[in-house]
Short mmCIF file of C-alpha atoms in Angstrom, two decimals:
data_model
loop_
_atom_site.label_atom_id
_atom_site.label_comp_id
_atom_site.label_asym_id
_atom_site.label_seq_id
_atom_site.Cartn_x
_atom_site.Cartn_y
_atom_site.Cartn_z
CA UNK A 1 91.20 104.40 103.61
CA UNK A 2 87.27 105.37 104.15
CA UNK A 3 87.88 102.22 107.18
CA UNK A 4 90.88 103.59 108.21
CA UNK A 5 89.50 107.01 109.36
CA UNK A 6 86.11 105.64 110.45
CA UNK A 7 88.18 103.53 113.04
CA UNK A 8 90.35 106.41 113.97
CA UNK A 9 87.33 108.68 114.74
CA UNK A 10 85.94 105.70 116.90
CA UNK A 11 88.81 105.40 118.86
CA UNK A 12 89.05 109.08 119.49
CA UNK A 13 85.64 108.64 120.71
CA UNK A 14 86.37 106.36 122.94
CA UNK A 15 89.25 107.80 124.50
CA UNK A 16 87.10 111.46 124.63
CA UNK A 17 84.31 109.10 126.72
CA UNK A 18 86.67 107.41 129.12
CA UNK A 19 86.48 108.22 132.40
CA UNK A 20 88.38 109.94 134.15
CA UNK A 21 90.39 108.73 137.16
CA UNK A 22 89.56 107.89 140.41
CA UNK A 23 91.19 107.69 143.73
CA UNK A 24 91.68 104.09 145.77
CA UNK A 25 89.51 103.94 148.37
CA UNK A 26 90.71 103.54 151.83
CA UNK A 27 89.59 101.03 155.44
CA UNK A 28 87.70 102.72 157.66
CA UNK A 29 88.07 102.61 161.46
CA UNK A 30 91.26 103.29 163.34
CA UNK A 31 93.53 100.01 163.16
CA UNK A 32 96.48 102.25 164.93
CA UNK A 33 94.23 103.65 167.43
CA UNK A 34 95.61 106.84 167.10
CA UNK A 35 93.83 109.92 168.32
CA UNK A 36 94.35 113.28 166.97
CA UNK A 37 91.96 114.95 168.96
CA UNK A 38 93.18 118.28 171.44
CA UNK A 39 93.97 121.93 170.86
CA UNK A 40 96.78 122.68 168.67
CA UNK A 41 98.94 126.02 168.07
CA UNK A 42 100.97 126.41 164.77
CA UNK A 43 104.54 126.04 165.88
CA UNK A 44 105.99 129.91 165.68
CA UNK A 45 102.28 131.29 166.07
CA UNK A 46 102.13 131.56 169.78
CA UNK A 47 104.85 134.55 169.17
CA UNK A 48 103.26 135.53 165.73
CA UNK A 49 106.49 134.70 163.44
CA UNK A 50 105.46 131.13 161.43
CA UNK A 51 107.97 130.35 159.48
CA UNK A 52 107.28 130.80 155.67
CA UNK A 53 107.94 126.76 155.39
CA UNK A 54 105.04 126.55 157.10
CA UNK A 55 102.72 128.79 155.64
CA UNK A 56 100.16 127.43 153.09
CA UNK A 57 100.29 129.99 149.54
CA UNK A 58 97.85 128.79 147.50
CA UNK A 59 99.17 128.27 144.01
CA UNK A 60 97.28 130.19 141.06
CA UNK A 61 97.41 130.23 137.72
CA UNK A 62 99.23 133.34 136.41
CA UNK A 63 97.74 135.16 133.72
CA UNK A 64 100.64 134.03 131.49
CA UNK A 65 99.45 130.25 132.14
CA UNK A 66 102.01 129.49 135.28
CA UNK A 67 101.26 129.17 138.45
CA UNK A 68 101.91 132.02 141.03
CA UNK A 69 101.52 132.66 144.67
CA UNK A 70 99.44 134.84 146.89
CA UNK A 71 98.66 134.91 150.21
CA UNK A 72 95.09 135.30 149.73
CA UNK A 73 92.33 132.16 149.69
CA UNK A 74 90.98 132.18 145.69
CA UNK A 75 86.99 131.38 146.12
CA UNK A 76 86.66 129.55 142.75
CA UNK A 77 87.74 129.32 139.04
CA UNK A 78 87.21 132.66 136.99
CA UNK A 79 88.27 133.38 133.67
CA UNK A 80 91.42 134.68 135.01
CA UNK A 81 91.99 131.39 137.41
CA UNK A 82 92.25 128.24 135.18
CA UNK A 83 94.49 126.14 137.61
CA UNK A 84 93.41 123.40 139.73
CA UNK A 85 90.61 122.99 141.94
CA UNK A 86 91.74 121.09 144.04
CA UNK A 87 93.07 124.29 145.92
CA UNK A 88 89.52 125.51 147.02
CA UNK A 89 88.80 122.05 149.61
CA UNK A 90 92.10 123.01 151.42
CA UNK A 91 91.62 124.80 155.25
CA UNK A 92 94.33 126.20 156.99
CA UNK A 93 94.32 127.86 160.70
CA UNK A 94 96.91 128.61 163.03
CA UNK A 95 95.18 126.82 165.94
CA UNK A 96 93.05 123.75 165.34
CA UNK A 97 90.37 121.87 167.47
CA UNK A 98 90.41 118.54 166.60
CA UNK A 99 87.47 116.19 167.84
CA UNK A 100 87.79 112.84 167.09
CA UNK A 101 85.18 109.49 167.03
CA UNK A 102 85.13 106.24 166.08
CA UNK A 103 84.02 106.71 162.34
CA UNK A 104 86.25 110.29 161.77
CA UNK A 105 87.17 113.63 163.25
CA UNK A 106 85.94 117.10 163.14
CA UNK A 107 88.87 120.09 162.45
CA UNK A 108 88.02 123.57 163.39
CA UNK A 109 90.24 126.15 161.65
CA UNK A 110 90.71 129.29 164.17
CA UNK A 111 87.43 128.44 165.26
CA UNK A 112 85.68 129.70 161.85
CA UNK A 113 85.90 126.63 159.42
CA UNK A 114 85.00 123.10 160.81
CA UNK A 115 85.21 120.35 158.38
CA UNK A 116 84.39 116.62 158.66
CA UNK A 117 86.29 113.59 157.67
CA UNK A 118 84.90 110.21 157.89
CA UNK A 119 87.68 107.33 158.09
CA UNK A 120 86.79 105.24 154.86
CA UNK A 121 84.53 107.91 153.06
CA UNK A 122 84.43 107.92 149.72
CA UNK A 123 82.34 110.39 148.49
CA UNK A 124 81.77 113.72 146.44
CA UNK A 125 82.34 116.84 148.25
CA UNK A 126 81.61 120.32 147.20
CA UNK A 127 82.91 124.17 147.66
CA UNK A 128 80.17 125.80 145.98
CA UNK A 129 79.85 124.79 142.46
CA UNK A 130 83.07 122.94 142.66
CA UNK A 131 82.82 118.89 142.93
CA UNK A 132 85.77 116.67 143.83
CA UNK A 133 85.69 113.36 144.96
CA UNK A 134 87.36 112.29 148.55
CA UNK A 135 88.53 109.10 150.28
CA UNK A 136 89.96 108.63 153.31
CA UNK A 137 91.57 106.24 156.17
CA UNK A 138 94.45 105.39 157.85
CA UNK A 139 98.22 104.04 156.42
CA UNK A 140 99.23 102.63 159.98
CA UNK A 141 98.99 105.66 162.43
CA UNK A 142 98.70 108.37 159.58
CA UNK A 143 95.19 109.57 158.57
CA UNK A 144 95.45 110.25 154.80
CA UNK A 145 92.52 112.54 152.97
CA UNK A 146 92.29 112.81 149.14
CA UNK A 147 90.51 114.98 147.29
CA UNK A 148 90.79 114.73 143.58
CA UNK A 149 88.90 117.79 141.16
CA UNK A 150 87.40 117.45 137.72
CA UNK A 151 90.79 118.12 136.27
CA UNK A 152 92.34 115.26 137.99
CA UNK A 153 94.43 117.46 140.46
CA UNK A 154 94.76 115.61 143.72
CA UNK A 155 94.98 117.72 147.69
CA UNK A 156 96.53 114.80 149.91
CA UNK A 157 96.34 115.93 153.19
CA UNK A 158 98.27 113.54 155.95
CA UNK A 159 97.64 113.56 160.21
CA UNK A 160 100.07 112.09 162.38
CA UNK A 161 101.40 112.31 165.79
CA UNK A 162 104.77 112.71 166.36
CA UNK A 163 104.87 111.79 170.21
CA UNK A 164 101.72 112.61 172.28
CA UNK A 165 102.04 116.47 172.20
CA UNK A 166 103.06 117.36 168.31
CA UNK A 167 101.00 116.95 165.42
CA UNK A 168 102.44 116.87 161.83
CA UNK A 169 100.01 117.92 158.74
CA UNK A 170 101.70 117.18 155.30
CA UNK A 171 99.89 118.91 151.94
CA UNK A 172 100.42 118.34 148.58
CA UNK A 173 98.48 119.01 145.86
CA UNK A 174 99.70 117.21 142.38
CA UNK A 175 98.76 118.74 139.05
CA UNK A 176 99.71 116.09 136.60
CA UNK A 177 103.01 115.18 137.19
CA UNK A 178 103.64 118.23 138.75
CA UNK A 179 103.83 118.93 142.57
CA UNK A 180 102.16 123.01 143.09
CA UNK A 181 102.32 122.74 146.84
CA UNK A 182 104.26 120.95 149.08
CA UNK A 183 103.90 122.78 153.20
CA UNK A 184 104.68 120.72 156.29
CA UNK A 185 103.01 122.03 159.42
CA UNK A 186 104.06 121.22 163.30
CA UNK A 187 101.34 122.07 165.62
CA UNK A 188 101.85 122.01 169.62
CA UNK A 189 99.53 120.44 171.87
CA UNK A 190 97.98 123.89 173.59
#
């Protein structure tokens, strides 16, 4: 019996000490030769009226332990926020600038937020005291970011053109086997 528990408590141990998932990385380059770079206008935001499908609500954790929505950007985990991090590496804007190079493209969100993705990286990024790790690259002409938090929640972000003057921006972010957010966005070549 004494062996018997001795083994279980080792094997909890182990399983307490395994780590935790990771995300496949991804090629670098640009096999497609796709480029995403121009001005883009939210579809609907030229006359001010986006349609709610297209609007990014930032799931929450509710005080009762489910997940809510509000309009508003949460800055971070509190005591009253316990729900995924993922949520805090995710931009939004109704116009972007895209600028794109060889090795990855730089995205500025209503000309206040830039951010920078490499094609290939796989690396840590950070929001503050917030760490998640990120890959991305290209799945034929669709550039494909993932950023997974501590918890295991995964942001997957896809790019793609849809003829030369529409570009389509899928999110999801995944909590376990459960999908929070799921927004397609159509942007206009300005």
């Amino acid at each position: 019996m004494r062996t018997l528990i001795i083994f279980a408590l080792a094997a909890l141990t182990a399983s307490a000490c395994a780590a935790r998932p990771s995300l496949e990385p991804r090629p670098g380059g640009n096999p497609a030769g796709v480029d995403l770079s121009g001005l883009w206008v939210l579809r609907g935001a030229v006359h001010g009226a986006v349609s709610d499908e297209q609007t990014i609500v930032i799931p929450r954790r509710s005080r009762s332990g489910g997940f809510d929505s509000h309009g508003e950007r949460p800055t971070g985990r509190t005591k009253r926020n316990k729900g995924p991090s993922a949520h805090v590496f995710l931009e939004s804007g109704r116009t972007l600038k895209i600028t794109q190079t060889a090795y990855g493209l730089f995205v500025s969100f209503d000309r206040a937020v830039v951010e920078e993705v490499g094609f290939g990286e796989n690396r840590t990024v950070a929001v503050g005291p917030i760490e998640a790790q990120r890959v991305s690259g290209w799945e034929g002409p669709t550039l494909v970011v993932e950023t997974m938090d501590d918890g295991g929640n995964v942001l997957r972000e896809s790019w793609s053109l849809d003829g030369g003057d529409v570009l389509v921006r899928d999110v999801v972010i995944v909590s376990g086997d459960e999908e929070t957010l799921s927004v397609r966005q159509v942007f206009d070549r300005s």
